[in-house]
Short mmCIF file of C-alpha atoms in Angstrom, two decimals:
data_model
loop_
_atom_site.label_atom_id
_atom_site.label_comp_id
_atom_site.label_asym_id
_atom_site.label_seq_id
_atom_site.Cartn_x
_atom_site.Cartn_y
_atom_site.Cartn_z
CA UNK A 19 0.00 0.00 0.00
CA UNK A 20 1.36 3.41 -0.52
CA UNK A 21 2.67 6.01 1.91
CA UNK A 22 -0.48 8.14 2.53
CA UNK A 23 0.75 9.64 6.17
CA UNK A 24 3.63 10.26 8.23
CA UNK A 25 4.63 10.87 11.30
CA UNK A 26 7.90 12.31 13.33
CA UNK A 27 9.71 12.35 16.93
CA UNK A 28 10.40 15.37 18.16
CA UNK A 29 13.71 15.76 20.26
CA UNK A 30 17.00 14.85 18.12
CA UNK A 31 14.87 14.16 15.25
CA UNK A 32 13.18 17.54 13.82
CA UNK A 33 14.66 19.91 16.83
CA UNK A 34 17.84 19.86 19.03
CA UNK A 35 19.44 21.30 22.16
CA UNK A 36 22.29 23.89 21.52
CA UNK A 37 23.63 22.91 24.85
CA UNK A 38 24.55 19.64 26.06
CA UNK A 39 21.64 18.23 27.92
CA UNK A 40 23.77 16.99 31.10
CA UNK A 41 24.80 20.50 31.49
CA UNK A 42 21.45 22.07 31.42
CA UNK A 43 20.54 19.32 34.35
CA UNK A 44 23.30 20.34 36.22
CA UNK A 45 22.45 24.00 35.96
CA UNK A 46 18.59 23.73 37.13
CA UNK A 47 19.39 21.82 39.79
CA UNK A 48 21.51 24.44 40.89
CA UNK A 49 19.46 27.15 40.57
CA UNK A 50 16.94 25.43 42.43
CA UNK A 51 18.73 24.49 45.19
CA UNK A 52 19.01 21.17 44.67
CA UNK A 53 22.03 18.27 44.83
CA UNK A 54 23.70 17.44 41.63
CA UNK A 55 21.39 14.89 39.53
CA UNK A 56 22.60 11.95 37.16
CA UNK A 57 21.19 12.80 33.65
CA UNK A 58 21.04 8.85 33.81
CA UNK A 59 18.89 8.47 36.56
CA UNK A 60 16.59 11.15 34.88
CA UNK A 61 16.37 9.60 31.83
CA UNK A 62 14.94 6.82 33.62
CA UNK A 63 12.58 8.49 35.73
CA UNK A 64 11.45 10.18 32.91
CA UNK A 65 10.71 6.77 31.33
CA UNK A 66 8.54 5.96 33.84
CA UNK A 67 6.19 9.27 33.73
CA UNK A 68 6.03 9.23 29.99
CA UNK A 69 2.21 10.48 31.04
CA UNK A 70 2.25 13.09 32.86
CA UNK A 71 1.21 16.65 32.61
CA UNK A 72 4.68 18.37 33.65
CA UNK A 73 7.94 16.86 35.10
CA UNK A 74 7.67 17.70 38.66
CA UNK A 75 7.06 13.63 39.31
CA UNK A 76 10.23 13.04 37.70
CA UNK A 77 12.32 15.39 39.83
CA UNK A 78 10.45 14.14 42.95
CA UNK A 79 11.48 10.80 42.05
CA UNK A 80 14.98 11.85 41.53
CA UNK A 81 14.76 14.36 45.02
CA UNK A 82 13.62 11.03 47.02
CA UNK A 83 17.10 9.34 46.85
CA UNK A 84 18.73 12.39 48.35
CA UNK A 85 18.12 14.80 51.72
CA UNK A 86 16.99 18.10 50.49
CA UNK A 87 14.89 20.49 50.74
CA UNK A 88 14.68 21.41 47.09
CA UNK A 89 10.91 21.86 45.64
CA UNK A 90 10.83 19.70 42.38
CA UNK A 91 8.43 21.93 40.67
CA UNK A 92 10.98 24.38 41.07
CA UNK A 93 13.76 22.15 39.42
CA UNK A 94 11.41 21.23 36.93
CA UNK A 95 10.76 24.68 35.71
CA UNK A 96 14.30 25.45 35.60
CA UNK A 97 14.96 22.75 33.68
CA UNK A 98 12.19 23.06 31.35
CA UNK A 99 13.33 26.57 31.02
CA UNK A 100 16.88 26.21 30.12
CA UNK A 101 15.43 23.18 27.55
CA UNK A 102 13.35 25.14 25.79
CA UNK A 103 15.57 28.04 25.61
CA UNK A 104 18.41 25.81 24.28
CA UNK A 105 16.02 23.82 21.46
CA UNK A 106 16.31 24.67 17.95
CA UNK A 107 15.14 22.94 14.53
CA UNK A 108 17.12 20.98 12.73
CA UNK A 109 18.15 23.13 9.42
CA UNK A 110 15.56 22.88 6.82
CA UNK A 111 12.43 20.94 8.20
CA UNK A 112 10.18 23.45 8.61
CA UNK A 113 9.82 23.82 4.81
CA UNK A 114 10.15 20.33 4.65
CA UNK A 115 6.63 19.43 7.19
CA UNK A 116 5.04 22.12 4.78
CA UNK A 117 6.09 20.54 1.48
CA UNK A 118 5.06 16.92 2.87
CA UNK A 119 1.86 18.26 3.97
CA UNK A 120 0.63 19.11 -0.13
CA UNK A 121 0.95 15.21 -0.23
CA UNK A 122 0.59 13.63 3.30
CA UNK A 123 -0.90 13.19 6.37
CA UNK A 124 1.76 14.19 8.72
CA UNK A 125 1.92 13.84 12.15
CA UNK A 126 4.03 14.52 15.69
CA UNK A 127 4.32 11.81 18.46
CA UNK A 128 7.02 12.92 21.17
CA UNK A 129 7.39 11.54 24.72
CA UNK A 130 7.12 13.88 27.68
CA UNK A 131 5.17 15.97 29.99
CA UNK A 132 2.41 18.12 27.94
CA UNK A 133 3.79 21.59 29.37
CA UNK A 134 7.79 20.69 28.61
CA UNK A 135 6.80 19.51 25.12
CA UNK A 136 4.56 22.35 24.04
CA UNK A 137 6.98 24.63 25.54
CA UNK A 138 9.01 22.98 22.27
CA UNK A 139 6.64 23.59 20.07
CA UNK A 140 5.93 27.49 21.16
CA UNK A 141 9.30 27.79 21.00
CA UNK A 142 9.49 26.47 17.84
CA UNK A 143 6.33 28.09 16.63
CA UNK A 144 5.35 24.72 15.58
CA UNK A 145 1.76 24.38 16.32
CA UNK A 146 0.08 24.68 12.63
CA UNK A 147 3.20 22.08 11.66
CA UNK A 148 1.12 19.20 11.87
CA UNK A 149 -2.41 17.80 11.30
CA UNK A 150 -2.64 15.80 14.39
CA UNK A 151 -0.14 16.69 17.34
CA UNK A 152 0.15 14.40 20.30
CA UNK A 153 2.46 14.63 23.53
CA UNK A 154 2.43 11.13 25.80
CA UNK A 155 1.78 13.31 28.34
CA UNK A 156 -1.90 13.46 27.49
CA UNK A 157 -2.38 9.67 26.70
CA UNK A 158 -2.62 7.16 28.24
CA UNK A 159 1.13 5.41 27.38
CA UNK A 160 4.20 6.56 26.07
CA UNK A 161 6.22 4.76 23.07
CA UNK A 162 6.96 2.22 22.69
CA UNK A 163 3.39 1.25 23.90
CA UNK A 164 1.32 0.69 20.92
CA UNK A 165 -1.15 2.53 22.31
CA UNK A 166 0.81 5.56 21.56
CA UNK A 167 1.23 4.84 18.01
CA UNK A 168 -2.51 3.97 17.93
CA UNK A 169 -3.55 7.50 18.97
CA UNK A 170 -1.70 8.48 16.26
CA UNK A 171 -3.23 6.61 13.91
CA UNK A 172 -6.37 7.26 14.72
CA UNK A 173 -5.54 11.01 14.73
CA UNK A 174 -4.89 11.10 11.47
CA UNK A 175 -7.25 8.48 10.58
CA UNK A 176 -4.91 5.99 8.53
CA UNK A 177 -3.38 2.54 8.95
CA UNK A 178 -0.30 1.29 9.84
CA UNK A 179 0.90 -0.13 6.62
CA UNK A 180 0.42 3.38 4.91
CA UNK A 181 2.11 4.98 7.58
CA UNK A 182 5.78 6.00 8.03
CA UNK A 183 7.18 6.99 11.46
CA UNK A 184 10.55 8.91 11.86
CA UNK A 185 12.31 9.04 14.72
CA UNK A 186 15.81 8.80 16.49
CA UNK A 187 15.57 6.29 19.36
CA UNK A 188 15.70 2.44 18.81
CA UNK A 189 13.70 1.20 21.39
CA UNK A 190 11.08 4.35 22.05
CA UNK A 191 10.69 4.69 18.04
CA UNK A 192 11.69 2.63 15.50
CA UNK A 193 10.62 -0.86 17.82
CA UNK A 194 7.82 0.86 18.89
CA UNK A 195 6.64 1.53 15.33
CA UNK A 196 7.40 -1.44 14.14
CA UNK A 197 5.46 -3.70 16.17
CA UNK A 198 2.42 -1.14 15.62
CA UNK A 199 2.86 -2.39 11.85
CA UNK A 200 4.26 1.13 11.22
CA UNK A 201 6.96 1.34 8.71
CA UNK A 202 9.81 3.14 10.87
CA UNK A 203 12.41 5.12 9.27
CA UNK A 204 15.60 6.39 11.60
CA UNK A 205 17.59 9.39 12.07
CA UNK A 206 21.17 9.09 12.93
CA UNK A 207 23.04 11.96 14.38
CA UNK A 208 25.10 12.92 17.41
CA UNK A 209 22.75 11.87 20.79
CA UNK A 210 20.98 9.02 18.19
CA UNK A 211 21.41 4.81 18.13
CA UNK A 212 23.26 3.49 15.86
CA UNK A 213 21.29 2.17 13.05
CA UNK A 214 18.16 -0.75 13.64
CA UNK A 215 17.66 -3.13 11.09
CA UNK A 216 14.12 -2.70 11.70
CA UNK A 217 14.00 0.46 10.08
CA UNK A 218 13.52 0.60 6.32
CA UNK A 219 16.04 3.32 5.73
CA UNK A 220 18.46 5.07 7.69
CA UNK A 221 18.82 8.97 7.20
CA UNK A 222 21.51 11.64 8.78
CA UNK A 223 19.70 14.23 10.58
CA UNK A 224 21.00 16.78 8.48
CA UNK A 225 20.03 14.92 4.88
CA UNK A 226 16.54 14.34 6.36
CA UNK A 227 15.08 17.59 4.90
CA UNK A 228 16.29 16.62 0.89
CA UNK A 229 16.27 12.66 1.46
CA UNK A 230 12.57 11.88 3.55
CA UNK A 231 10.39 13.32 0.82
CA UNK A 232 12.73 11.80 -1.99
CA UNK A 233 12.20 8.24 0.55
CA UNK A 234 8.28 8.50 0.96
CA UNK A 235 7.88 9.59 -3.24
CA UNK A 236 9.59 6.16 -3.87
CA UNK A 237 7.54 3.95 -1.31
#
């Protein structure tokens, strides 16, 4: 069947920090007046409240393994603060969402709390990007649950075998896609996996803009 939508990641696929990420922890915790945090151990409590609305339960998971006094709403608005100052779009997609839109459905699936992510996308000024935009934060899983990539589906009312789904990670997005019956393409880059054999085409980050459309034309 032919490619009639597609959809994307967000982070380190279509938009990236200036600033490396461990840093930017470091920093917020700081300013809040809290100990230094592992950006390992936050990437796994962030795995594990892929659905909710901000990242406060994240930091107070992280805050419970040390003694402090530190509020984690307040490290997780200074962390969501110095993230969405530091994110910008990869060269060249903008134009490219609007020149796949003449021809597809096209879609945005990203893991995260609903305010950090459409902090992004404000940011960004990415709102009128897509025709269906979803953040995990408002459903009820995260990828690689296939209820994730069901929501999408349904939000832009396709199937999976006319689907393509772009993304960075291995397990949260080309697996995840995959076992939804969605055809996963994946971006390789600094901060990305190395390449899945799942995926039916591998792309650079920065070719993405010339070589996705060139990709879905040929499908």
């Amino acid at each position: 069947m032919s490619v009639t939508a597609v959809g994307f990641d967000l982070d380190y696929t279509l938009a990236v920090p200036t600033r490396d990420r461990e840093t930017i922890l470091e920093e917020a915790a700081a300013a809040a007046g809290a100990p230094q945090l592992s950006r390992e151990a936050y990437l796994k409590a962030h795995q594990e409240h892929l659905t909710n609305r901000t990242r406060t339960p994240i930091f107070e998971t992280l805050l419970d393994k040390h003694e402090t006094a530190a509020d984690p709403e307040h490290v997780a608005t200074a962390y969501r603060e110095r993230i969405t100052d530091a994110v910008v779009p990869v060269d060249g997609v903008a134009a490219m969402l609007a020149g796949l839109r003449t021809t597809y459905r096209v879609g945005l699936l990203t893991n995260g709390p609903v305010v950090a992510q459409e902090a992004k996308l404000d940011k960004l000024d990415w709102h009128d990007h897509f025709d269906a935009t979803l953040v995990t934060g408002a459903l009820p899983a995260g990828k690689p649950d296939a209820r994730a990539f069901g929501a999408l589906l349904d939000a832009l009312d396709v199937e999976p075998d006319e689907t393509v789904y772009v993304g960075d990670s291995v397990h949260h997005d080309i697996a995840g896609a995959h076992d939804a019956g969605i055809r996963p393409v994946q971006v390789l880059g600094e901060g990305c996996d190395d390449p899945d054999p799942r995926a039916i085409a591998h792309i650079p980050r920065d070719e993405l803009p010339t070589r996705l459309p060139e990709l879905l034309a040929d499908l």
